[in-house]
Short mmCIF file of C-alpha atoms in Angstrom, two decimals:
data_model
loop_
_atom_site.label_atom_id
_atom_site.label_comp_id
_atom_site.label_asym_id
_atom_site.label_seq_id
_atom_site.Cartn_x
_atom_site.Cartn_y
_atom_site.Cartn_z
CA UNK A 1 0.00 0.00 0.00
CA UNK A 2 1.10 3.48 -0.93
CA UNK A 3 -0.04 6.92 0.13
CA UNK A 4 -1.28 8.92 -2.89
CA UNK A 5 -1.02 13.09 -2.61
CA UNK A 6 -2.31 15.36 -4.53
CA UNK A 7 -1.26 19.03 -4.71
CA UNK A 8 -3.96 22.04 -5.76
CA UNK A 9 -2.98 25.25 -6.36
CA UNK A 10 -5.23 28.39 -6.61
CA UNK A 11 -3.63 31.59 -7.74
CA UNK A 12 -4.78 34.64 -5.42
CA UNK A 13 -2.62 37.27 -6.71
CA UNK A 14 -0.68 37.05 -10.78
CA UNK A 15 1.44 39.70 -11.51
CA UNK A 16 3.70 37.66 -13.50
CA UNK A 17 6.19 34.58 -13.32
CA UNK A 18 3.53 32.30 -11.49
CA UNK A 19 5.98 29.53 -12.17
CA UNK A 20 9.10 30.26 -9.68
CA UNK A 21 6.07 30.68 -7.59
CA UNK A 22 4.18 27.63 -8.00
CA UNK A 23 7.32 25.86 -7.55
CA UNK A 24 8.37 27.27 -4.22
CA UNK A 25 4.48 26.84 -2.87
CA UNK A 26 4.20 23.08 -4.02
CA UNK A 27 7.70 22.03 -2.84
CA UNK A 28 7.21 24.47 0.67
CA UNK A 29 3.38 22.53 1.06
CA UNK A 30 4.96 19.07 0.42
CA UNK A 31 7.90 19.97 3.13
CA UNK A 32 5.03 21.43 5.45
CA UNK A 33 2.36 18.35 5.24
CA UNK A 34 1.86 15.74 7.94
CA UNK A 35 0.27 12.66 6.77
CA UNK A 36 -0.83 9.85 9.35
CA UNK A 37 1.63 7.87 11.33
CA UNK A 38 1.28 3.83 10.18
CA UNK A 39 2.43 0.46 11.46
CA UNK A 40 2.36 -2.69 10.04
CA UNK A 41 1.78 -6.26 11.74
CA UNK A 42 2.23 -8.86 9.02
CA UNK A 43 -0.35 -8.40 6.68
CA UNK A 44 -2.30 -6.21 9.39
CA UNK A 45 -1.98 -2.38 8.51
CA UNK A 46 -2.95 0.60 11.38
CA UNK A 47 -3.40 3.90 10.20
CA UNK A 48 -3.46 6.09 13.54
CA UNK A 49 -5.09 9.42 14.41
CA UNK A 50 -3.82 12.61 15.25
CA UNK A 51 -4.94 11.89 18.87
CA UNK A 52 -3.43 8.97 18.70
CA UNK A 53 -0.12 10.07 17.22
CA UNK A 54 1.80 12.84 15.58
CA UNK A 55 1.69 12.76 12.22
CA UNK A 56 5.28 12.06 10.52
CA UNK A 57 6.30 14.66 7.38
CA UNK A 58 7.25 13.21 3.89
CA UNK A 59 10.34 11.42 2.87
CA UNK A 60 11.63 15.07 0.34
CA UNK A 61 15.21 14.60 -0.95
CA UNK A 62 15.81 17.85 -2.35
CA UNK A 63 14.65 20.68 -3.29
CA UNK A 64 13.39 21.48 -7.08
CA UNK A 65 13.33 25.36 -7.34
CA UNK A 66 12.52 27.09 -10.74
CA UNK A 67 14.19 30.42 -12.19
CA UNK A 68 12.67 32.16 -14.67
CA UNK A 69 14.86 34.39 -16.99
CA UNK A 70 13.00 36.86 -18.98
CA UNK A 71 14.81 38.25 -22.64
CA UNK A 72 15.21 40.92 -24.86
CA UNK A 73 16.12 42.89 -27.98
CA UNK A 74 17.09 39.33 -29.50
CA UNK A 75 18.43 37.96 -26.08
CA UNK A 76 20.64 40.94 -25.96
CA UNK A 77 19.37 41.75 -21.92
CA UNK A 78 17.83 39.11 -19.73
CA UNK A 79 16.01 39.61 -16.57
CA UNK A 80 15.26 37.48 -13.86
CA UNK A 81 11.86 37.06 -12.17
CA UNK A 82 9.45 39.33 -14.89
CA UNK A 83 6.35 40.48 -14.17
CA UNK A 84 3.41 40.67 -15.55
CA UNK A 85 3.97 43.66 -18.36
CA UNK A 86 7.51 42.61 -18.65
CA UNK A 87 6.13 39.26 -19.74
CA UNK A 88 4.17 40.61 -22.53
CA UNK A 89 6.80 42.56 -24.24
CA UNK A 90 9.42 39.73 -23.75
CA UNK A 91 11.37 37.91 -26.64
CA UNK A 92 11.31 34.63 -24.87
CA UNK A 93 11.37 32.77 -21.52
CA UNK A 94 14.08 30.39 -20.13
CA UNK A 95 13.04 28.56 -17.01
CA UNK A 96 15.76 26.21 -14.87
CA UNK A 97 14.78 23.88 -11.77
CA UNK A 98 17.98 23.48 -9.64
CA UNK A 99 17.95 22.29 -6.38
CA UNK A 100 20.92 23.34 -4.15
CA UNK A 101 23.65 20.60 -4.95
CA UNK A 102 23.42 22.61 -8.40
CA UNK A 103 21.97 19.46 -10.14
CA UNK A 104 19.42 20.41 -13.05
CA UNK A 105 15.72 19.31 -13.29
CA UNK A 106 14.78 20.64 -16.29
CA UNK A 107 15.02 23.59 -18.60
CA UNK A 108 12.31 24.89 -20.73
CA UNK A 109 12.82 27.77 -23.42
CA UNK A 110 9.90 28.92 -25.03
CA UNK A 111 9.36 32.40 -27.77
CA UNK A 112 11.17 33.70 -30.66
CA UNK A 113 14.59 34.25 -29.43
CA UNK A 114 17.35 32.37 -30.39
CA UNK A 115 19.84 31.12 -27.28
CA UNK A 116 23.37 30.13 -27.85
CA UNK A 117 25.84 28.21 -24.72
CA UNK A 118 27.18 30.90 -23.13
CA UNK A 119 23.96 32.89 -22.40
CA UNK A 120 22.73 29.60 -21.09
CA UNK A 121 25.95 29.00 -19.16
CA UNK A 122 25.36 32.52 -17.64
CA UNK A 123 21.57 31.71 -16.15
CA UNK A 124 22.37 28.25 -14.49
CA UNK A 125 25.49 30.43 -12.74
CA UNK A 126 22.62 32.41 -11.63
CA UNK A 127 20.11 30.30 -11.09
CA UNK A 128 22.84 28.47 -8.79
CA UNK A 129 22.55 31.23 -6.16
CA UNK A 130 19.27 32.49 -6.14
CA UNK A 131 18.69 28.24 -5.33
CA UNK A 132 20.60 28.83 -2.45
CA UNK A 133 18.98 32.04 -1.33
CA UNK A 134 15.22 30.60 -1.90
CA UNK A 135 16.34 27.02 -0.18
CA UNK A 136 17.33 29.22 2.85
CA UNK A 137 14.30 31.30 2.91
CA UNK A 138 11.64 28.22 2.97
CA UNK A 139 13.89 26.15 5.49
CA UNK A 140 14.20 29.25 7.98
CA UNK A 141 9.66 29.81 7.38
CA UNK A 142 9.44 25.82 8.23
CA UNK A 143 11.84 26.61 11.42
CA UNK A 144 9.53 29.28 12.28
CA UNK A 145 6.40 27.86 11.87
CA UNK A 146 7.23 24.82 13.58
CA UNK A 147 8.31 26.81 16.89
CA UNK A 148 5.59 29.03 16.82
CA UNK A 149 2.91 25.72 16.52
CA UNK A 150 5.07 24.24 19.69
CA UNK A 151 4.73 28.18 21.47
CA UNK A 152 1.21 27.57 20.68
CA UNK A 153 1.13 31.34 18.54
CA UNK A 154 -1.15 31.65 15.73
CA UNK A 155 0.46 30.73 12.47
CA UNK A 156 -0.26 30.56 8.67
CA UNK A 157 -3.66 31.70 7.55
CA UNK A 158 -4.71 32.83 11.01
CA UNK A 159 -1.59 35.20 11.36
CA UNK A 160 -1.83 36.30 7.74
CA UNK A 161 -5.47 37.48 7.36
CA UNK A 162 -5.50 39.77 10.40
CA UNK A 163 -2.49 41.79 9.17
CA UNK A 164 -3.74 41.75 5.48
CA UNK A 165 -0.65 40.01 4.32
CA UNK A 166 -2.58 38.07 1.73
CA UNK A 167 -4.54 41.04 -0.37
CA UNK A 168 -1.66 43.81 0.92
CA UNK A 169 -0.46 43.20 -2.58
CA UNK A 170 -3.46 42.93 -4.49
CA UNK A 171 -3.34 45.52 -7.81
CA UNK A 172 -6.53 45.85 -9.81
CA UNK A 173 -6.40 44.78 -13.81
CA UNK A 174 -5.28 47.17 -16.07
CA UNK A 175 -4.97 48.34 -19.63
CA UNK A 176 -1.27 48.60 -20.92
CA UNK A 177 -0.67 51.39 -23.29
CA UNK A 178 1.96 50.10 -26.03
CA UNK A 179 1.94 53.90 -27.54
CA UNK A 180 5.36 54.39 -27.03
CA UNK A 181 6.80 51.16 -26.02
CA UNK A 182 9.31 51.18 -28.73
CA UNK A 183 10.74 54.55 -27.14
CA UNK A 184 10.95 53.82 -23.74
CA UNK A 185 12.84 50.94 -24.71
CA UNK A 186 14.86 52.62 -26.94
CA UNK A 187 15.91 55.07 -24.08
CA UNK A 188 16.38 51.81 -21.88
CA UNK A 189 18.36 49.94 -24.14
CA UNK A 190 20.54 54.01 -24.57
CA UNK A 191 20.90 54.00 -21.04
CA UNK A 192 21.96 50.31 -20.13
CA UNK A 193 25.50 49.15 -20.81
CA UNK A 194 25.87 46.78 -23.55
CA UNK A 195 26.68 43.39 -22.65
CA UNK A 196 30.97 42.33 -23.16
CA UNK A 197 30.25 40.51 -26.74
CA UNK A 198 26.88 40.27 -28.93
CA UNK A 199 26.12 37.55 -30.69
CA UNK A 200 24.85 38.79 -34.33
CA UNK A 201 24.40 35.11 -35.45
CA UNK A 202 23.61 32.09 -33.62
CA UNK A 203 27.10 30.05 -33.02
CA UNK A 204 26.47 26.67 -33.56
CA UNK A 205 30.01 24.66 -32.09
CA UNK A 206 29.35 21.23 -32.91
CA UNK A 207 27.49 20.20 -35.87
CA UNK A 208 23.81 19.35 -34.85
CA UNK A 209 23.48 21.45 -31.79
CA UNK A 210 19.69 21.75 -30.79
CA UNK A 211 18.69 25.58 -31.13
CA UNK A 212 15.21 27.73 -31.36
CA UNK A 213 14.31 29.55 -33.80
CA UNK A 214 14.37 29.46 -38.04
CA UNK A 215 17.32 30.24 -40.25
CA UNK A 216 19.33 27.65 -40.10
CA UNK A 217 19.21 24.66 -41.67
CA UNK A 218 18.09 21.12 -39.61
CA UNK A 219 21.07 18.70 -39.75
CA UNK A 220 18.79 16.05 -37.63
CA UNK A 221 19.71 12.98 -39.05
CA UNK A 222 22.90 13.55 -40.68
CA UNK A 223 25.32 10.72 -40.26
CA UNK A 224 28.80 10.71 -39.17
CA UNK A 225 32.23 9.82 -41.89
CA UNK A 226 32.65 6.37 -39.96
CA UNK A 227 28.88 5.83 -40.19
CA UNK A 228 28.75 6.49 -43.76
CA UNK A 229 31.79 4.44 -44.20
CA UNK A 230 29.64 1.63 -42.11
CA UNK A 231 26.77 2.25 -44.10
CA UNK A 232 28.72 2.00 -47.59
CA UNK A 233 30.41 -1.29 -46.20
CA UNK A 234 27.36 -2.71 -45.30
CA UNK A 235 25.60 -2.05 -48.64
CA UNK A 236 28.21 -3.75 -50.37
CA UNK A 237 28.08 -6.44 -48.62
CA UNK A 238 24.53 -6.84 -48.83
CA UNK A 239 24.83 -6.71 -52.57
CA UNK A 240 27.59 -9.55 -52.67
CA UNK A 241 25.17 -11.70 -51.03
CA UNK A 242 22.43 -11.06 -53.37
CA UNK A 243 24.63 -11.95 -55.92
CA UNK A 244 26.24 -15.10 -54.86
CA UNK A 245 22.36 -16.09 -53.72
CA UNK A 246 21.20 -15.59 -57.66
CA UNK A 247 23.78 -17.50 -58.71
CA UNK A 248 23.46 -20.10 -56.82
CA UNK A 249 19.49 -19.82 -57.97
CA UNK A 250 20.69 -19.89 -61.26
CA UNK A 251 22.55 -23.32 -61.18
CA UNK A 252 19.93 -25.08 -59.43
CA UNK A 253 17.88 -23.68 -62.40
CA UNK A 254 20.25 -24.99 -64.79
CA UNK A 255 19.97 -28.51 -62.90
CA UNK A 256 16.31 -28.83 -62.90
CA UNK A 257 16.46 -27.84 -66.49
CA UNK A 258 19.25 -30.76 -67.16
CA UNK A 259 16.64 -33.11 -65.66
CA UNK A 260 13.67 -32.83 -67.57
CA UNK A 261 14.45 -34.08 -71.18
CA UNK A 262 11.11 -35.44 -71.95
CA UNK A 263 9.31 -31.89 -72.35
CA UNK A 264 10.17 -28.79 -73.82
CA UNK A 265 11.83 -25.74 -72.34
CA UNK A 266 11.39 -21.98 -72.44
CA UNK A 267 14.13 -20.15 -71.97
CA UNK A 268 13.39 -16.81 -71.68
CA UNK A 269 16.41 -13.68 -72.43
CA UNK A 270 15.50 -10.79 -69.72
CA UNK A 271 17.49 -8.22 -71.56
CA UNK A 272 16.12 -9.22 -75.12
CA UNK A 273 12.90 -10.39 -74.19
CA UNK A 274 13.31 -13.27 -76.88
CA UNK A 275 11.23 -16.59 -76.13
CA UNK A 276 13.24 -19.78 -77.74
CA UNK A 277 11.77 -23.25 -77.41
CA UNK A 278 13.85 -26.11 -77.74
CA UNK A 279 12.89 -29.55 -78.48
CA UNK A 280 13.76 -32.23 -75.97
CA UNK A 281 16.29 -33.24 -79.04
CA UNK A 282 17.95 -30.36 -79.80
CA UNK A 283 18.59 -29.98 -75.97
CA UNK A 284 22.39 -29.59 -74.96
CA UNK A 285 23.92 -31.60 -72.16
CA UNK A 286 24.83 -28.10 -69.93
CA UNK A 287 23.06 -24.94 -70.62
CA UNK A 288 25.10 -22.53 -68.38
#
């Protein structure tokens, strides 16, 4: 018997990059739950009560934390942690899960922009600390929410809602006006400093690296010298063996055809197409 969990999330408040958020809820309310305490007898399985016992916490192994790295002017500038207009007026997203042995969950890149190593390089270096920072933060709120259940002070929901922590935040929907979008970020992109080297074409270092994007053309597929050479080798010797197998067809042909005197036999030209029909008299001893 297992325990099955399921994890709901409802979104109060989105004001952009709901997915470094989701991630640090759902990994913070795994670490937080309590599930029953259990024994088992043989075949004989207790499931006790609160009353009866605490309840134990999950068996979590690390940490999965997402980044989210927002970019623009063709991946020129990236930003970390966008909100909700920056998100709208992006080039494209990169999101990393790290936990904080610096061992990568997953990576998802997603828009029009085109990333090459280095910039990708340069977000897992950052996405490396701000693991560490977030891993500190949720393990110092679990500290503090367990002492303050053992001092018997109000915690969670009933210590949020009284001091409006949950809808302190809260901004009403609004319009964006893209008027003059392209000259604010023209006097941004003035103003900023220009990153130490700018890719003006994607670098591509080893034949067949994976990118995003259009403009170059797919080498998926494309096989290697020594495979070709495999390939080549193979062939031939596939077509050696289909020729040692007709002729080996073709004598046993030549024997049947030595064997049957008493009626006549076609032979047939493939390249000619000429029909010739001997008698069984005018049949030679060997027709190879």
């Amino acid at each position: 018997q297992v325990w099955q969990v399921r994890l709901d999330m409802h979104l109060l408040n989105h004001d952009g990059n709901i997915t470094d958020a989701a991630s640090i809820a759902g990994i913070v309310a795994l670490c937080h739950f309590r599930r029953p305490d259990v024994s088992v007898q043989g075949e004989e399985v207790t499931v006790y009560t609160p009353e009866e016992r605490d309840p134990v916490p999950l068996s979590i192994h690390h940490m999965p934390i997402c980044v989210s790295f927002a970019f623009f002017h063709q991946g020129t500038y990236l930003l970390v942690d966008p909100t909700e207009r920056e998100e709208r007026v992006m080039d494209g997203l990169l999101v990393i899960a790290m936990n904080k042995h610096h061992e990568i969950c997953t990576i998802q890149s997603s828009g029009v922009v085109m990333l090459v190593q280095d910039q990708i390089l340069r977000c897992s270096k950052i996405t490396a600390v701000k693991v560490t920072e977030i891993t500190e933060l949720i393990q110092k709120a679990l500290e503090n929410d367990q002492k303050a259940r053992k001092e018997g002070r109000k915690f969670g929901f009933a210590e949020s809602i009284p001091n409006q922590r949950i809808t302190a935040f809260r901004m009403e929907s609004a319009a964006v006006d893209t008027n003059d979008v392209e000259e604010q970020a023209g006097e941004i992109i003035a103003k900023a400093d220009p990153p130490a080297e700018v890719f003006a074409n994607p670098v591509l270092h080893t034949p067949g690296t994976a990118q995003i994007g259009e403009g170059i053309e797919s080498s998926w597929g494309d096989l290697e010298e020594s495979e070709k050479e495999e390939a080549a080798e193979e062939e031939g010797n596939s077509e050696a063996a289909a020729f040692e197998c007709e002729k080996v067809e073709t004598e046993d042909t030549s024997i049947m055809r030595e064997t049957k005197n008493d009626e006549p036999i076609v032979l047939s030209d493939s390249e000619e197409e000429e029909v010739v029909i001997l008698e069984p008299q005018e049949l030679p001893r060997k027709t190879r």
